[in-house]
PDB file of C-alpha atoms in Angstrom:
ATOM      1  CA  UNK A   1       0.131   0.032  -0.043  1.00  0.00           C
ATOM      2  CA  UNK A   2       1.634   3.959  -2.645  1.00  0.00           C
ATOM      3  CA  UNK A   3       3.866  12.146  -4.216  1.00  0.00           C
ATOM      4  CA  UNK A   4       1.033  12.100  -6.117  1.00  0.00           C
ATOM      5  CA  UNK A   5       3.483   6.132  -4.326  1.00  0.00           C
ATOM      6  CA  UNK A   6       1.236   9.587  -4.544  1.00  0.00           C
ATOM      7  CA  UNK A   7       1.078   5.672  -4.974  1.00  0.00           C
ATOM      8  CA  UNK A   8      -0.186   6.054  -3.334  1.00  0.00           C
ATOM      9  CA  UNK A   9       2.834   5.898  -5.327  1.00  0.00           C
ATOM     10  CA  UNK A  10       4.680   8.470  -7.419  1.00  0.00           C
ATOM     11  CA  UNK A  11       2.896  10.678 -10.147  1.00  0.00           C
ATOM     12  CA  UNK A  12       3.081   8.673 -13.313  1.00  0.00           C
ATOM     13  CA  UNK A  13       4.305   9.564 -16.837  1.00  0.00           C
ATOM     14  CA  UNK A  14       1.385  10.559 -18.972  1.00  0.00           C
ATOM     15  CA  UNK A  15      -0.702   7.524 -19.856  1.00  0.00           C
ATOM     16  CA  UNK A  16      -0.035   8.230 -23.525  1.00  0.00           C
ATOM     17  CA  UNK A  17       3.764   7.700 -22.892  1.00  0.00           C
ATOM     18  CA  UNK A  18       3.607   4.774 -20.441  1.00  0.00           C
ATOM     19  CA  UNK A  19       3.879   1.232 -21.769  1.00  0.00           C
ATOM     20  CA  UNK A  20       4.598  -0.692 -18.487  1.00  0.00           C
ATOM     21  CA  UNK A  21       3.670  -0.726 -14.836  1.00  0.00           C
ATOM     22  CA  UNK A  22       5.732  -1.883 -11.871  1.00  0.00           C
ATOM     23  CA  UNK A  23       4.192  -3.212  -8.683  1.00  0.00           C
ATOM     24  CA  UNK A  24       5.534  -4.281  -5.403  1.00  0.00           C
ATOM     25  CA  UNK A  25       4.207  -7.834  -4.736  1.00  0.00           C
ATOM     26  CA  UNK A  26       5.020  -7.924  -0.991  1.00  0.00           C
ATOM     27  CA  UNK A  27       3.818 -11.516  -0.339  1.00  0.00           C
ATOM     28  CA  UNK A  28       6.274 -13.099  -2.629  1.00  0.00           C
ATOM     29  CA  UNK A  29       8.947 -10.575  -2.253  1.00  0.00           C
ATOM     30  CA  UNK A  30       9.219  -9.281  -5.734  1.00  0.00           C
ATOM     31  CA  UNK A  31       8.832  -6.374  -8.081  1.00  0.00           C
ATOM     32  CA  UNK A  32       6.500  -7.218 -10.897  1.00  0.00           C
ATOM     33  CA  UNK A  33       6.707  -5.524 -14.203  1.00  0.00           C
ATOM     34  CA  UNK A  34       3.818  -5.878 -16.655  1.00  0.00           C
ATOM     35  CA  UNK A  35       3.021  -4.655 -20.115  1.00  0.00           C
ATOM     36  CA  UNK A  36       0.101  -2.287 -20.347  1.00  0.00           C
ATOM     37  CA  UNK A  37      -0.674  -3.633 -23.880  1.00  0.00           C
ATOM     38  CA  UNK A  38      -1.475  -7.164 -22.943  1.00  0.00           C
ATOM     39  CA  UNK A  39      -0.814  -7.486 -19.123  1.00  0.00           C
ATOM     40  CA  UNK A  40       2.085  -9.978 -19.658  1.00  0.00           C
ATOM     41  CA  UNK A  41       4.961 -10.139 -17.337  1.00  0.00           C
ATOM     42  CA  UNK A  42       8.181  -8.346 -18.523  1.00  0.00           C
ATOM     43  CA  UNK A  43      10.125  -9.164 -15.339  1.00  0.00           C
ATOM     44  CA  UNK A  44       9.967 -10.448 -11.726  1.00  0.00           C
ATOM     45  CA  UNK A  45      12.754  -9.080  -9.704  1.00  0.00           C
ATOM     46  CA  UNK A  46      13.563 -10.357  -6.268  1.00  0.00           C
ATOM     47  CA  UNK A  47      13.197  -7.940  -3.294  1.00  0.00           C
ATOM     48  CA  UNK A  48      13.907  -8.143   0.350  1.00  0.00           C
ATOM     49  CA  UNK A  49      11.278  -9.563   2.646  1.00  0.00           C
ATOM     50  CA  UNK A  50       8.201  -7.378   2.936  1.00  0.00           C
ATOM     51  CA  UNK A  51       9.332  -4.538   0.812  1.00  0.00           C
ATOM     52  CA  UNK A  52       6.175  -2.140   0.555  1.00  0.00           C
ATOM     53  CA  UNK A  53       6.644   1.352  -1.064  1.00  0.00           C
ATOM     54  CA  UNK A  54       8.403   2.581  -4.122  1.00  0.00           C
ATOM     55  CA  UNK A  55       9.060   5.686  -6.306  1.00  0.00           C
ATOM     56  CA  UNK A  56      10.554   6.217  -9.756  1.00  0.00           C
ATOM     57  CA  UNK A  57      12.753   9.007 -10.996  1.00  0.00           C
ATOM     58  CA  UNK A  58      11.410  11.597 -13.437  1.00  0.00           C
ATOM     59  CA  UNK A  59      13.407  10.209 -16.334  1.00  0.00           C
ATOM     60  CA  UNK A  60      11.922   6.660 -15.697  1.00  0.00           C
ATOM     61  CA  UNK A  61      15.502   5.160 -15.214  1.00  0.00           C
ATOM     62  CA  UNK A  62      15.622   4.206 -11.532  1.00  0.00           C
ATOM     63  CA  UNK A  63      13.235   3.064  -8.936  1.00  0.00           C
ATOM     64  CA  UNK A  64      13.744   2.953  -5.113  1.00  0.00           C
ATOM     65  CA  UNK A  65      11.880   0.421  -2.913  1.00  0.00           C
ATOM     66  CA  UNK A  66      11.706   0.592   0.801  1.00  0.00           C
ATOM     67  CA  UNK A  67      11.956  -2.515   2.842  1.00  0.00           C
ATOM     68  CA  UNK A  68       9.445  -2.486   5.831  1.00  0.00           C
ATOM     69  CA  UNK A  69      10.345  -5.943   6.828  1.00  0.00           C
ATOM     70  CA  UNK A  70       7.028  -6.968   8.640  1.00  0.00           C
ATOM     71  CA  UNK A  71       3.488  -7.393   7.326  1.00  0.00           C
ATOM     72  CA  UNK A  72       1.877  -4.412   9.171  1.00  0.00           C
ATOM     73  CA  UNK A  73       2.733  -1.614  11.604  1.00  0.00           C
ATOM     74  CA  UNK A  74       1.026  -3.443  14.539  1.00  0.00           C
ATOM     75  CA  UNK A  75       3.110  -6.545  13.965  1.00  0.00           C
ATOM     76  CA  UNK A  76       6.191  -7.351  16.238  1.00  0.00           C
ATOM     77  CA  UNK A  77       9.747  -7.441  14.997  1.00  0.00           C
ATOM     78  CA  UNK A  78      12.700  -5.183  14.127  1.00  0.00           C
ATOM     79  CA  UNK A  79      11.679  -4.841  10.440  1.00  0.00           C
ATOM     80  CA  UNK A  80      13.757  -4.121   7.361  1.00  0.00           C
ATOM     81  CA  UNK A  81      16.657  -1.882   6.695  1.00  0.00           C
ATOM     82  CA  UNK A  82      17.320  -1.841   3.029  1.00  0.00           C
ATOM     83  CA  UNK A  83      16.541   0.351  -0.061  1.00  0.00           C
ATOM     84  CA  UNK A  84      16.631  -1.676  -3.213  1.00  0.00           C
ATOM     85  CA  UNK A  85      17.631   0.319  -6.403  1.00  0.00           C
ATOM     86  CA  UNK A  86      16.332  -1.065  -9.734  1.00  0.00           C
ATOM     87  CA  UNK A  87      17.365   0.100 -13.252  1.00  0.00           C
ATOM     88  CA  UNK A  88      13.923   0.242 -14.761  1.00  0.00           C
ATOM     89  CA  UNK A  89      15.266   0.145 -18.329  1.00  0.00           C
ATOM     90  CA  UNK A  90      17.492  -2.943 -17.895  1.00  0.00           C
ATOM     91  CA  UNK A  91      14.895  -4.363 -15.420  1.00  0.00           C
ATOM     92  CA  UNK A  92      17.575  -5.387 -12.902  1.00  0.00           C
ATOM     93  CA  UNK A  93      18.542  -4.739  -9.391  1.00  0.00           C
ATOM     94  CA  UNK A  94      21.764  -2.544  -9.424  1.00  0.00           C
ATOM     95  CA  UNK A  95      22.201  -1.738  -5.692  1.00  0.00           C
ATOM     96  CA  UNK A  96      21.048  -2.290  -2.227  1.00  0.00           C
ATOM     97  CA  UNK A  97      21.424   0.450   0.349  1.00  0.00           C
ATOM     98  CA  UNK A  98      21.936  -0.744   3.964  1.00  0.00           C
ATOM     99  CA  UNK A  99      20.455   1.825   6.411  1.00  0.00           C
ATOM    100  CA  UNK A 100      21.319   0.047   9.652  1.00  0.00           C
ATOM    101  CA  UNK A 101      20.592   1.078  12.404  1.00  0.00           C
ATOM    102  CA  UNK A 102      17.426   2.524  10.959  1.00  0.00           C
ATOM    103  CA  UNK A 103      14.654  -0.077  10.476  1.00  0.00           C
ATOM    104  CA  UNK A 104      11.076  -0.390   9.270  1.00  0.00           C
ATOM    105  CA  UNK A 105      11.694   1.795   6.299  1.00  0.00           C
ATOM    106  CA  UNK A 106       8.252   2.464   4.795  1.00  0.00           C
ATOM    107  CA  UNK A 107       7.402   6.012   3.314  1.00  0.00           C
ATOM    108  CA  UNK A 108       9.658   7.052   0.480  1.00  0.00           C
ATOM    109  CA  UNK A 109       9.501  10.026  -1.774  1.00  0.00           C
ATOM    110  CA  UNK A 110      11.533  12.113  -4.366  1.00  0.00           C
ATOM    111  CA  UNK A 111      11.203  15.808  -4.551  1.00  0.00           C
ATOM    112  CA  UNK A 112      11.617  17.965  -7.687  1.00  0.00           C
ATOM    113  CA  UNK A 113      15.415  18.131  -7.188  1.00  0.00           C
ATOM    114  CA  UNK A 114      15.566  14.327  -7.325  1.00  0.00           C
ATOM    115  CA  UNK A 115      16.477  14.071  -3.737  1.00  0.00           C
ATOM    116  CA  UNK A 116      15.320  10.735  -2.110  1.00  0.00           C
ATOM    117  CA  UNK A 117      13.550  10.804   1.384  1.00  0.00           C
ATOM    118  CA  UNK A 118      13.017   7.522   3.390  1.00  0.00           C
ATOM    119  CA  UNK A 119      11.102   7.339   6.554  1.00  0.00           C
ATOM    120  CA  UNK A 120      12.182   4.906   9.381  1.00  0.00           C
ATOM    121  CA  UNK A 121       9.231   4.063  11.430  1.00  0.00           C
ATOM    122  CA  UNK A 122      10.816   2.931  14.611  1.00  0.00           C
ATOM    123  CA  UNK A 123      13.503   5.580  14.744  1.00  0.00           C
ATOM    124  CA  UNK A 124      11.162   8.355  13.590  1.00  0.00           C
ATOM    125  CA  UNK A 125      13.586   9.962  11.216  1.00  0.00           C
ATOM    126  CA  UNK A 126      13.671  11.028   7.579  1.00  0.00           C
ATOM    127  CA  UNK A 127      16.733   9.928   5.769  1.00  0.00           C
ATOM    128  CA  UNK A 128      17.774  12.155   2.822  1.00  0.00           C
ATOM    129  CA  UNK A 129      19.912  11.281  -0.196  1.00  0.00           C
ATOM    130  CA  UNK A 130      20.880  14.160  -2.443  1.00  0.00           C
ATOM    131  CA  UNK A 131      22.162  11.968  -5.207  1.00  0.00           C
ATOM    132  CA  UNK A 132      20.641   8.484  -4.522  1.00  0.00           C
ATOM    133  CA  UNK A 133      21.716   6.837  -7.813  1.00  0.00           C
ATOM    134  CA  UNK A 134      25.418   7.667  -7.360  1.00  0.00           C
ATOM    135  CA  UNK A 135      25.760   7.940  -3.615  1.00  0.00           C
ATOM    136  CA  UNK A 136      24.396   5.583  -1.146  1.00  0.00           C
ATOM    137  CA  UNK A 137      25.545   7.381   1.955  1.00  0.00           C
ATOM    138  CA  UNK A 138      22.809   9.645   3.513  1.00  0.00           C
ATOM    139  CA  UNK A 139      23.302  13.386   3.252  1.00  0.00           C
ATOM    140  CA  UNK A 140      21.031  14.191   6.220  1.00  0.00           C
ATOM    141  CA  UNK A 141      19.085  12.595   9.096  1.00  0.00           C
ATOM    142  CA  UNK A 142      16.034  14.680  10.010  1.00  0.00           C
ATOM    143  CA  UNK A 143      14.308  14.007  13.265  1.00  0.00           C
ATOM    144  CA  UNK A 144      10.577  13.715  13.190  1.00  0.00           C
ATOM    145  CA  UNK A 145      10.201  13.327  16.956  1.00  0.00           C
ATOM    146  CA  UNK A 146       7.280  10.874  16.720  1.00  0.00           C
ATOM    147  CA  UNK A 147       6.744   7.517  18.228  1.00  0.00           C
ATOM    148  CA  UNK A 148       5.853   5.194  15.241  1.00  0.00           C
ATOM    149  CA  UNK A 149       6.271   7.233  12.070  1.00  0.00           C
ATOM    150  CA  UNK A 150       4.701   5.135   9.452  1.00  0.00           C
ATOM    151  CA  UNK A 151       3.844   7.193   6.348  1.00  0.00           C
ATOM    152  CA  UNK A 152       4.499  10.686   4.928  1.00  0.00           C
ATOM    153  CA  UNK A 153       4.001  13.089   2.068  1.00  0.00           C
ATOM    154  CA  UNK A 154       6.491  15.640   0.847  1.00  0.00           C
ATOM    155  CA  UNK A 155       6.133  18.983  -0.881  1.00  0.00           C
ATOM    156  CA  UNK A 156       7.528  19.463  -4.368  1.00  0.00           C
ATOM    157  CA  UNK A 157      10.443  21.601  -3.086  1.00  0.00           C
ATOM    158  CA  UNK A 158      11.262  18.939  -0.570  1.00  0.00           C
ATOM    159  CA  UNK A 159      11.555  21.398   2.348  1.00  0.00           C
ATOM    160  CA  UNK A 160       8.542  20.205   4.356  1.00  0.00           C
ATOM    161  CA  UNK A 161       7.145  16.780   5.136  1.00  0.00           C
ATOM    162  CA  UNK A 162       3.906  15.689   6.820  1.00  0.00           C
ATOM    163  CA  UNK A 163       4.101  12.397   8.753  1.00  0.00           C
ATOM    164  CA  UNK A 164       1.463   9.910   9.889  1.00  0.00           C
ATOM    165  CA  UNK A 165       2.558   8.776  13.426  1.00  0.00           C
ATOM    166  CA  UNK A 166       0.358   5.729  13.781  1.00  0.00           C
ATOM    167  CA  UNK A 167       0.480   4.550  17.419  1.00  0.00           C
ATOM    168  CA  UNK A 168       0.700   7.993  18.947  1.00  0.00           C
ATOM    169  CA  UNK A 169      -2.317   9.161  16.912  1.00  0.00           C
ATOM    170  CA  UNK A 170      -0.316  12.260  15.627  1.00  0.00           C
ATOM    171  CA  UNK A 171       0.105  14.110  12.496  1.00  0.00           C
ATOM    172  CA  UNK A 172       3.499  15.791  12.329  1.00  0.00           C
ATOM    173  CA  UNK A 173       4.717  18.632  10.145  1.00  0.00           C
ATOM    174  CA  UNK A 174       8.520  18.692   9.812  1.00  0.00           C
ATOM    175  CA  UNK A 175      10.937  21.320   8.310  1.00  0.00           C
ATOM    176  CA  UNK A 176      13.282  19.091   6.320  1.00  0.00           C
ATOM    177  CA  UNK A 177      15.739  21.785   5.649  1.00  0.00           C
ATOM    178  CA  UNK A 178      16.273  23.086   9.101  1.00  0.00           C
ATOM    179  CA  UNK A 179      15.865  20.458  12.036  1.00  0.00           C
ATOM    180  CA  UNK A 180      16.516  23.073  14.645  1.00  0.00           C
ATOM    181  CA  UNK A 181      12.894  24.406  13.844  1.00  0.00           C
ATOM    182  CA  UNK A 182      10.356  22.759  16.002  1.00  0.00           C
ATOM    183  CA  UNK A 183       8.109  20.178  14.512  1.00  0.00           C
ATOM    184  CA  UNK A 184       4.341  20.925  14.684  1.00  0.00           C
ATOM    185  CA  UNK A 185       2.213  18.183  16.072  1.00  0.00           C
ATOM    186  CA  UNK A 186      -1.540  17.730  16.163  1.00  0.00           C
ATOM    187  CA  UNK A 187      -3.461  14.907  17.740  1.00  0.00           C
ATOM    188  CA  UNK A 188      -5.240  13.461  14.707  1.00  0.00           C
ATOM    189  CA  UNK A 189      -7.023  10.312  15.882  1.00  0.00           C
ATOM    190  CA  UNK A 190      -6.730   6.455  15.938  1.00  0.00           C
ATOM    191  CA  UNK A 191      -4.312   4.979  13.661  1.00  0.00           C
ATOM    192  CA  UNK A 192      -3.484   7.912  11.201  1.00  0.00           C
ATOM    193  CA  UNK A 193      -1.959   6.468   8.054  1.00  0.00           C
ATOM    194  CA  UNK A 194      -2.687   7.498   4.415  1.00  0.00           C
ATOM    195  CA  UNK A 195      -2.097  11.061   3.714  1.00  0.00           C
ATOM    196  CA  UNK A 196      -1.675  13.556   0.873  1.00  0.00           C
ATOM    197  CA  UNK A 197      -1.451  17.232  -0.069  1.00  0.00           C
ATOM    198  CA  UNK A 198      -3.836  19.135  -2.248  1.00  0.00           C
ATOM    199  CA  UNK A 199      -2.587  20.011  -5.693  1.00  0.00           C
ATOM    200  CA  UNK A 200      -1.706  23.627  -4.497  1.00  0.00           C
ATOM    201  CA  UNK A 201      -0.028  22.219  -1.452  1.00  0.00           C
ATOM    202  CA  UNK A 202      -2.180  24.441   0.897  1.00  0.00           C
ATOM    203  CA  UNK A 203      -4.053  21.510   2.458  1.00  0.00           C
ATOM    204  CA  UNK A 204      -2.945  18.409   4.155  1.00  0.00           C
ATOM    205  CA  UNK A 205      -5.291  15.326   4.240  1.00  0.00           C
ATOM    206  CA  UNK A 206      -4.921  12.368   6.418  1.00  0.00           C
ATOM    207  CA  UNK A 207      -6.879   9.239   7.201  1.00  0.00           C
ATOM    208  CA  UNK A 208      -7.396   7.740  10.601  1.00  0.00           C
ATOM    209  CA  UNK A 209      -7.299   4.012   9.625  1.00  0.00           C
ATOM    210  CA  UNK A 210      -9.010   2.750  12.721  1.00  0.00           C
ATOM    211  CA  UNK A 211     -10.870   6.008  13.617  1.00  0.00           C
ATOM    212  CA  UNK A 212     -13.318   6.088  10.753  1.00  0.00           C
ATOM    213  CA  UNK A 213     -12.255   9.614   9.695  1.00  0.00           C
ATOM    214  CA  UNK A 214     -10.528  11.675   7.153  1.00  0.00           C
ATOM    215  CA  UNK A 215      -9.474  15.230   8.149  1.00  0.00           C
ATOM    216  CA  UNK A 216      -8.165  18.258   6.234  1.00  0.00           C
ATOM    217  CA  UNK A 217      -5.687  20.681   7.762  1.00  0.00           C
ATOM    218  CA  UNK A 218      -4.286  23.965   6.625  1.00  0.00           C
ATOM    219  CA  UNK A 219      -0.765  22.775   5.571  1.00  0.00           C
ATOM    220  CA  UNK A 220       1.276  25.536   7.130  1.00  0.00           C
ATOM    221  CA  UNK A 221      -0.559  26.156  10.462  1.00  0.00           C
ATOM    222  CA  UNK A 222      -2.106  22.600  10.796  1.00  0.00           C
ATOM    223  CA  UNK A 223      -5.298  24.134  11.734  1.00  0.00           C
ATOM    224  CA  UNK A 224      -8.272  21.668  11.285  1.00  0.00           C
ATOM    225  CA  UNK A 225     -10.395  22.772   8.367  1.00  0.00           C
ATOM    226  CA  UNK A 226     -12.759  19.807   7.710  1.00  0.00           C
ATOM    227  CA  UNK A 227     -13.461  16.208   8.529  1.00  0.00           C
ATOM    228  CA  UNK A 228     -15.641  13.505   7.414  1.00  0.00           C
ATOM    229  CA  UNK A 229     -16.369   9.809   8.172  1.00  0.00           C
ATOM    230  CA  UNK A 230     -14.806   7.249   5.943  1.00  0.00           C
ATOM    231  CA  UNK A 231     -17.268   4.415   6.592  1.00  0.00           C
ATOM    232  CA  UNK A 232     -14.892   1.940   8.009  1.00  0.00           C
ATOM    233  CA  UNK A 233     -11.141   1.075   7.863  1.00  0.00           C
ATOM    234  CA  UNK A 234      -9.357   3.045   5.116  1.00  0.00           C
ATOM    235  CA  UNK A 235      -5.687   2.986   4.132  1.00  0.00           C
ATOM    236  CA  UNK A 236      -4.819   5.488   1.503  1.00  0.00           C
ATOM    237  CA  UNK A 237      -5.852   8.802   0.097  1.00  0.00           C
ATOM    238  CA  UNK A 238      -4.786  10.706  -3.071  1.00  0.00           C
ATOM    239  CA  UNK A 239      -5.743  14.144  -4.453  1.00  0.00           C
ATOM    240  CA  UNK A 240      -6.701  14.481  -8.030  1.00  0.00           C
ATOM    241  CA  UNK A 241      -5.702  17.578  -9.981  1.00  0.00           C
ATOM    242  CA  UNK A 242      -9.138  18.953  -9.604  1.00  0.00           C
ATOM    243  CA  UNK A 243      -8.949  18.742  -5.891  1.00  0.00           C
ATOM    244  CA  UNK A 244     -11.204  15.911  -5.260  1.00  0.00           C
ATOM    245  CA  UNK A 245      -9.913  13.054  -3.028  1.00  0.00           C
ATOM    246  CA  UNK A 246      -9.896   9.335  -3.575  1.00  0.00           C
ATOM    247  CA  UNK A 247      -9.974   7.133  -0.568  1.00  0.00           C
ATOM    248  CA  UNK A 248      -9.073   3.467  -0.417  1.00  0.00           C
ATOM    249  CA  UNK A 249     -11.625   1.910   1.843  1.00  0.00           C
ATOM    250  CA  UNK A 250     -10.573  -1.730   2.731  1.00  0.00           C
ATOM    251  CA  UNK A 251     -13.603  -2.280   4.951  1.00  0.00           C
ATOM    252  CA  UNK A 252     -16.115  -1.755   2.193  1.00  0.00           C
ATOM    253  CA  UNK A 253     -13.813  -2.893  -0.725  1.00  0.00           C
ATOM    254  CA  UNK A 254     -14.269   0.334  -2.528  1.00  0.00           C
ATOM    255  CA  UNK A 255     -13.065   3.817  -3.428  1.00  0.00           C
ATOM    256  CA  UNK A 256     -14.687   6.773  -1.823  1.00  0.00           C
ATOM    257  CA  UNK A 257     -14.674  10.032  -3.682  1.00  0.00           C
ATOM    258  CA  UNK A 258     -14.843  13.388  -1.658  1.00  0.00           C
ATOM    259  CA  UNK A 259     -14.653  17.067  -2.528  1.00  0.00           C
ATOM    260  CA  UNK A 260     -11.803  19.145  -1.398  1.00  0.00           C
ATOM    261  CA  UNK A 261     -14.007  20.229   1.573  1.00  0.00           C
ATOM    262  CA  UNK A 262     -14.586  16.498   2.338  1.00  0.00           C
ATOM    263  CA  UNK A 263     -18.165  16.457   1.165  1.00  0.00           C
ATOM    264  CA  UNK A 264     -18.913  12.828   0.131  1.00  0.00           C
ATOM    265  CA  UNK A 265     -19.564  12.492  -3.666  1.00  0.00           C
ATOM    266  CA  UNK A 266     -19.761   8.722  -4.600  1.00  0.00           C
ATOM    267  CA  UNK A 267     -18.481   5.256  -3.845  1.00  0.00           C
ATOM    268  CA  UNK A 268     -17.014   2.862  -6.550  1.00  0.00           C
ATOM    269  CA  UNK A 269     -17.132  -0.921  -5.636  1.00  0.00           C
ATOM    270  CA  UNK A 270     -14.022  -2.911  -6.248  1.00  0.00           C
ATOM    271  CA  UNK A 271     -13.310  -6.576  -6.679  1.00  0.00           C
ATOM    272  CA  UNK A 272     -11.384  -6.793  -3.264  1.00  0.00           C
ATOM    273  CA  UNK A 273     -10.108  -4.468  -0.563  1.00  0.00           C
ATOM    274  CA  UNK A 274      -7.659  -1.848  -2.082  1.00  0.00           C
ATOM    275  CA  UNK A 275      -4.117  -1.619  -0.796  1.00  0.00           C
ATOM    276  CA  UNK A 276      -2.875   1.259  -2.943  1.00  0.00           C
ATOM    277  CA  UNK A 277      -3.854   3.924  -5.401  1.00  0.00           C
ATOM    278  CA  UNK A 278      -1.726   5.233  -8.296  1.00  0.00           C
ATOM    279  CA  UNK A 279      -2.508   8.581  -9.906  1.00  0.00           C
ATOM    280  CA  UNK A 280      -2.323   9.129 -13.625  1.00  0.00           C
ATOM    281  CA  UNK A 281      -2.207  12.358 -15.562  1.00  0.00           C
ATOM    282  CA  UNK A 282      -6.004  11.945 -16.203  1.00  0.00           C
ATOM    283  CA  UNK A 283      -8.309  12.996 -13.367  1.00  0.00           C
ATOM    284  CA  UNK A 284     -10.796  10.451 -14.757  1.00  0.00           C
ATOM    285  CA  UNK A 285      -8.330   7.464 -14.195  1.00  0.00           C
ATOM    286  CA  UNK A 286      -6.680   5.957 -11.221  1.00  0.00           C
ATOM    287  CA  UNK A 287      -5.071   2.505 -10.744  1.00  0.00           C
ATOM    288  CA  UNK A 288      -5.879   0.516  -7.733  1.00  0.00           C
ATOM    289  CA  UNK A 289      -4.019  -2.518  -6.328  1.00  0.00           C
ATOM    290  CA  UNK A 290      -6.330  -4.932  -4.508  1.00  0.00           C
ATOM    291  CA  UNK A 291      -5.997  -7.925  -2.275  1.00  0.00           C
ATOM    292  CA  UNK A 292      -7.145 -10.269  -4.919  1.00  0.00           C
ATOM    293  CA  UNK A 293      -3.833  -9.607  -6.719  1.00  0.00           C
ATOM    294  CA  UNK A 294      -5.152  -7.265  -9.491  1.00  0.00           C
ATOM    295  CA  UNK A 295      -4.273  -3.857 -10.814  1.00  0.00           C
ATOM    296  CA  UNK A 296      -7.458  -2.205 -11.969  1.00  0.00           C
ATOM    297  CA  UNK A 297      -7.979   0.877 -13.967  1.00  0.00           C
ATOM    298  CA  UNK A 298     -10.840   2.832 -12.426  1.00  0.00           C
ATOM    299  CA  UNK A 299     -12.996   5.493 -14.368  1.00  0.00           C
ATOM    300  CA  UNK A 300     -13.795   7.916 -11.525  1.00  0.00           C
ATOM    301  CA  UNK A 301     -16.353   9.970 -13.550  1.00  0.00           C
ATOM    302  CA  UNK A 302     -18.466   7.004 -14.676  1.00  0.00           C
ATOM    303  CA  UNK A 303     -17.645   4.903 -11.589  1.00  0.00           C
ATOM    304  CA  UNK A 304     -16.604   2.047 -13.653  1.00  0.00           C
ATOM    305  CA  UNK A 305     -13.755  -0.636 -13.568  1.00  0.00           C
ATOM    306  CA  UNK A 306     -11.902  -0.782 -16.798  1.00  0.00           C
ATOM    307  CA  UNK A 307      -8.664  -2.678 -17.621  1.00  0.00           C
ATOM    308  CA  UNK A 308      -7.361  -5.301 -15.263  1.00  0.00           C
ATOM    309  CA  UNK A 309      -3.790  -6.738 -15.009  1.00  0.00           C
ATOM    310  CA  UNK A 310      -3.402  -9.965 -12.835  1.00  0.00           C
ATOM    311  CA  UNK A 311      -0.346  -9.702 -10.569  1.00  0.00           C
ATOM    312  CA  UNK A 312       1.351 -12.114  -8.261  1.00  0.00           C
ATOM    313  CA  UNK A 313       0.513 -12.232  -4.558  1.00  0.00           C
ATOM    314  CA  UNK A 314       0.483  -9.137  -2.460  1.00  0.00           C
ATOM    315  CA  UNK A 315       0.109  -6.318  -4.885  1.00  0.00           C
ATOM    316  CA  UNK A 316       0.871  -3.068  -3.242  1.00  0.00           C
ATOM    317  CA  UNK A 317       2.324   0.346  -4.470  1.00  0.00           C
ATOM    318  CA  UNK A 318       2.775   0.664  -8.219  1.00  0.00           C
ATOM    319  CA  UNK A 319       4.216   3.145 -10.805  1.00  0.00           C
ATOM    320  CA  UNK A 320       3.544   3.668 -14.488  1.00  0.00           C
ATOM    321  CA  UNK A 321       6.578   4.222 -16.682  1.00  0.00           C
ATOM    322  CA  UNK A 322       8.028   4.041 -20.153  1.00  0.00           C
ATOM    323  CA  UNK A 323      10.278   1.055 -20.772  1.00  0.00           C
ATOM    324  CA  UNK A 324      12.261   2.068 -23.784  1.00  0.00           C
ATOM    325  CA  UNK A 325      14.717  -0.898 -24.002  1.00  0.00           C
TER     326      UNK A 325
END
């Protein structure tokens, strides 16, 4: 479960330019790459145990995949400590970055400068790489000052992050350029997890996975603006370019659509519980990963399910890309 990871995964290349999709298949520890033309597998690349989130560079050349190492954030265990680097044109693993002593690596983002940010849940720090392809030593370790920091969203400039701190119930705003500046914490609810920014980056949206709520905050002040019920356990939220929100509701096995002010618009039934949402450049199309091991193109406007690609077990975050080789 994936900027706009957000796959919830990274913002994709335009659909007209994409010819492939890569998805983390966390139950079999692999990255599955599939053709958009016919759904056939182009590659199955091995990943460390329970890798979850991924991002891809703007040139479609490299992907970075974070190893969480356990099935879910309530599970026991130290968790994973590796970032896997994949050449997406050669379709092969080219590097692994060991981030010991930082573990349970989950949220992962790229800013507009190409800097990579990785969130260690148990250490509650953001780890920054300024040139992640060529240098696997961190350039900065940024304290979040949370208790169990599971997921985050980053603005385009990369100078501020908003973090879901699951077991404390907090949402935390962090200045990533100047860690001497105090973080801004608000008590959000039970199990905050999926989150995103509005297209203009003025609002921060966050789901309470076990609190049956989605909330909107003013991004700078963290003042609560709006809230709504989510009709049961939900895991991810993404913002369309028109400002509407798409929520992955696992309890109802559906997508819930809200206005920017969190007025409920519609529900779209899926074949199984969604684990991730990938945006496209078309506001009428998103791609969902579901627990029945499918990637499904969803027409938001018409509320219809379109193309389906069958994946291997544990489909989670995905990215569209152009495979030129």
